[in-house]
Short mmCIF file of C-alpha atoms in Angstrom, two decimals:
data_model
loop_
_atom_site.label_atom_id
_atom_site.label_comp_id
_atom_site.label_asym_id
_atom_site.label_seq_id
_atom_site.Cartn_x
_atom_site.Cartn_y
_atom_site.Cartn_z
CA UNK E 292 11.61 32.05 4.35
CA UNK E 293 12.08 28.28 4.28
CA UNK E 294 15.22 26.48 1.93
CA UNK E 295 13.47 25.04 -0.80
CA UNK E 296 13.08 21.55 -0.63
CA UNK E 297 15.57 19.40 -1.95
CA UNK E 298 14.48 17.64 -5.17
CA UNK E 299 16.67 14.46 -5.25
CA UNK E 300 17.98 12.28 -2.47
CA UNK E 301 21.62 13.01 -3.89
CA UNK E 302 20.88 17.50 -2.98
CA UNK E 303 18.72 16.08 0.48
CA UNK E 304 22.39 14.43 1.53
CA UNK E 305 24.40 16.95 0.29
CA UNK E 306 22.73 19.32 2.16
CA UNK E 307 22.76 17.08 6.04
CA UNK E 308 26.35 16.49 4.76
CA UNK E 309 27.57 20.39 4.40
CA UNK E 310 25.02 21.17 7.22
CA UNK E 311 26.63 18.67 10.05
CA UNK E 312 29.97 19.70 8.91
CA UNK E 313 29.83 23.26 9.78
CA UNK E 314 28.19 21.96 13.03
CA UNK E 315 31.40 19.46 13.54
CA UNK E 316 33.76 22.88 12.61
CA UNK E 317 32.03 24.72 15.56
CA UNK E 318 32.36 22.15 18.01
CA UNK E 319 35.95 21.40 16.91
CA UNK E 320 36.59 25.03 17.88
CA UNK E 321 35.82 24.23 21.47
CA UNK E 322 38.78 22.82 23.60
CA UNK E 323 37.56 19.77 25.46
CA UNK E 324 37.97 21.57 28.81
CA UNK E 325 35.25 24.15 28.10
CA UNK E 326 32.54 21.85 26.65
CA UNK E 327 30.47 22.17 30.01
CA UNK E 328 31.20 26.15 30.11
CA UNK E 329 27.25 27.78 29.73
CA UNK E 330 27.41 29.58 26.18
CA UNK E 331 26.88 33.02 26.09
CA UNK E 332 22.88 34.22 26.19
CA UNK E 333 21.74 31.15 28.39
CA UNK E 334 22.88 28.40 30.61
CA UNK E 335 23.20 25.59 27.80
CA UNK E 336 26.85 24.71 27.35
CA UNK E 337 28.18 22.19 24.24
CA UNK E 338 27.85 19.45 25.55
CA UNK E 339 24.34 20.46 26.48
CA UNK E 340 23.66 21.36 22.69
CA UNK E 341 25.51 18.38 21.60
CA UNK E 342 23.32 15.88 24.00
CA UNK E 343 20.12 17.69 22.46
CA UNK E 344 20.82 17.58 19.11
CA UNK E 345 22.09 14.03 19.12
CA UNK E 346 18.51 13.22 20.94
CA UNK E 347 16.96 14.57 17.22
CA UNK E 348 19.33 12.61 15.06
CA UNK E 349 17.94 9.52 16.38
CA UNK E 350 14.97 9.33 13.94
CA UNK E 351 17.28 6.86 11.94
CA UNK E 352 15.02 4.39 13.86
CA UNK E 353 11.95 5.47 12.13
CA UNK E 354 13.60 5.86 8.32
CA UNK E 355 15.04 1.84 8.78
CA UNK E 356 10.81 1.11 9.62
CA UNK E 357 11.76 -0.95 13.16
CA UNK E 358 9.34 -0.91 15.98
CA UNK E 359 9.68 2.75 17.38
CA UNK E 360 10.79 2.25 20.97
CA UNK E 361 8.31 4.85 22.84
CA UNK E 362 10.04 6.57 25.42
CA UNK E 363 8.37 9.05 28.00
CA UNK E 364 9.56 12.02 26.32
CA UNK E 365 7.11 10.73 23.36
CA UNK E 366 4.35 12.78 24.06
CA UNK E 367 5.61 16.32 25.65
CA UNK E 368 6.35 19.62 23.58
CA UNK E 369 9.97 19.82 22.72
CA UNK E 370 10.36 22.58 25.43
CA UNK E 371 9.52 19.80 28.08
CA UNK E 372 11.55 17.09 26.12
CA UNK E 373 14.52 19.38 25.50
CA UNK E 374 14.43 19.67 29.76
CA UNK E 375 14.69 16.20 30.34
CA UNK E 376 17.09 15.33 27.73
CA UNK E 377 19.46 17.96 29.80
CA UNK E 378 18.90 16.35 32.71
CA UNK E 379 19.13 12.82 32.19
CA UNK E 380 22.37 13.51 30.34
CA UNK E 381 24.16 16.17 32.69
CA UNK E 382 26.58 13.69 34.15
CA UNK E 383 27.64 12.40 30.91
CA UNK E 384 31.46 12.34 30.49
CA UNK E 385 32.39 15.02 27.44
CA UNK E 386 33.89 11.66 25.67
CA UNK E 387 30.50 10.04 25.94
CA UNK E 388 28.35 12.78 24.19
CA UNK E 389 31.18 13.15 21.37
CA UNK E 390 30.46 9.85 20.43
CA UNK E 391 26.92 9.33 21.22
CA UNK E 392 26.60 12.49 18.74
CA UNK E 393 28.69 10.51 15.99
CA UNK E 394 27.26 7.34 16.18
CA UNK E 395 23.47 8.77 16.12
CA UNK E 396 24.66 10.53 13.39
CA UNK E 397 26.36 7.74 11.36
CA UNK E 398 23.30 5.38 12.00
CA UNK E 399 21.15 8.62 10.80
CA UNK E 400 23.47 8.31 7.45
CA UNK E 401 23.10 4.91 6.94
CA UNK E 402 19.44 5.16 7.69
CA UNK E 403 18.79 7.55 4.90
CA UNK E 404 21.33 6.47 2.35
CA UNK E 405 19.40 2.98 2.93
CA UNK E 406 15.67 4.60 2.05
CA UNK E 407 14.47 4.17 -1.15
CA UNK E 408 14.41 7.73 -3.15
CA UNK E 409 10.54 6.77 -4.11
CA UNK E 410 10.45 5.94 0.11
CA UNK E 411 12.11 8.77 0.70
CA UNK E 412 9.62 11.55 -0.94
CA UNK E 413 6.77 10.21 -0.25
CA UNK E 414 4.50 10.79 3.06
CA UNK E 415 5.25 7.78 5.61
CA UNK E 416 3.26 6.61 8.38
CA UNK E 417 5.31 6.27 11.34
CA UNK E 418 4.30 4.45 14.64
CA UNK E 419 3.00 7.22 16.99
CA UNK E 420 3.05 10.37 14.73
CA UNK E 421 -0.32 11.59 14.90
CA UNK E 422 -0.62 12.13 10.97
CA UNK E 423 2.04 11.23 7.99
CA UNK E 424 5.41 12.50 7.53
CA UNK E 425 7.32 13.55 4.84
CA UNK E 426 10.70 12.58 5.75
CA UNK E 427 12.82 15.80 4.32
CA UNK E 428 10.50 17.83 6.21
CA UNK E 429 11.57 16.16 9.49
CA UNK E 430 15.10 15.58 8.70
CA UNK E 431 15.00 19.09 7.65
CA UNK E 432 13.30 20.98 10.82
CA UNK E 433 15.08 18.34 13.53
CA UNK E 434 18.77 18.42 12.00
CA UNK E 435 19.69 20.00 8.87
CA UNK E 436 18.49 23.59 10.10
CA UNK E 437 18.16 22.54 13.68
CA UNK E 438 22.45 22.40 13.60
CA UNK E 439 22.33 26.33 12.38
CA UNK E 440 20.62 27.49 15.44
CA UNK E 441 23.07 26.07 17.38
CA UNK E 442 26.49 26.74 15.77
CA UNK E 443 26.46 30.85 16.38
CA UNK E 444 25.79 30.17 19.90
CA UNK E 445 29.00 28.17 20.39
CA UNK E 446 31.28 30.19 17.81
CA UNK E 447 30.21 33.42 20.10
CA UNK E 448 31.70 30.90 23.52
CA UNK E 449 35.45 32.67 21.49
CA UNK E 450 34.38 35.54 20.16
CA UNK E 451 37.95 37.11 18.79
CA UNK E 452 38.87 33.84 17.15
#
């Protein structure tokens, strides 16, 4: 069963707030040293997660209506795009994806806190969807819940903490 949907801007904030903080708490948990350690049940690590999910905060771009820069992940499934982002960012200091994560995150605040509440619940058009979004919906399947599928995963890298 799906959350409801929130009803206000104020309770759609509120929730990415309280929703990217317990994400933050589960990372915190995680000494530097083992951010490239594979979590248990796969070969993803941290920094792996954190890379991905950072890749799904960046529809800030989108909410502040600029020019969406296509890239050639565009077009694939997320399997395929969740591949590549691994990939291209495997060499990536443990430094660098902590603050790629914050900043994409930050700009993804200021992005919605800048949307008009009227903007905000109503279906947009955005350049290369193939039909309109409703921007909760998004924010809601690519980050809000997209953090909680993630955060057991890591907790489990400690188990008896």
């Amino acid at each position: 069963m799906q959350p409801e949907r929130p009803l206000t801007k104020p309770d759609l904030l509120r929730q990415l707030s309280a929703a990217r903080a317990a994400f933050d708490a589960a990372i915190s948990s995680v000494p530097l040293a083992r951010f490239s350690d594979p979590l248990p049940g796969g070969d993803w690590s941290t920094k792996d997660t954190l890379t991905h999910l950072t890749f799904y905060e960046r529809l800030w771009e989108q909410l502040e209506h600029r020019p969406h820069t296509f890239v050639d992940t565009d077009f694939m499934t997320w399997q395929e795009q969740n591949l590549i982002i691994r990939e291209r960012h495997k060499h990536d200091s443990t430094q660098t994806t902590l603050q790629e994560s914050r900043a994409a995150f930050e700009s993804l605040w200021s992005a919605l806190n800048a949307v008009s509440g009227a903007d905000l619940f109503r279906p947009q058009i955005w350049e290369g969807a193939p039909e309109p979004v409703f921007i909760p919906d998004v924010l809601r399947d690519d980050v809000t819940d997209h953090y909680p599928e993630h955060i057991e995963n890591i907790r489990q890298l400690f188990p008896d903490d």
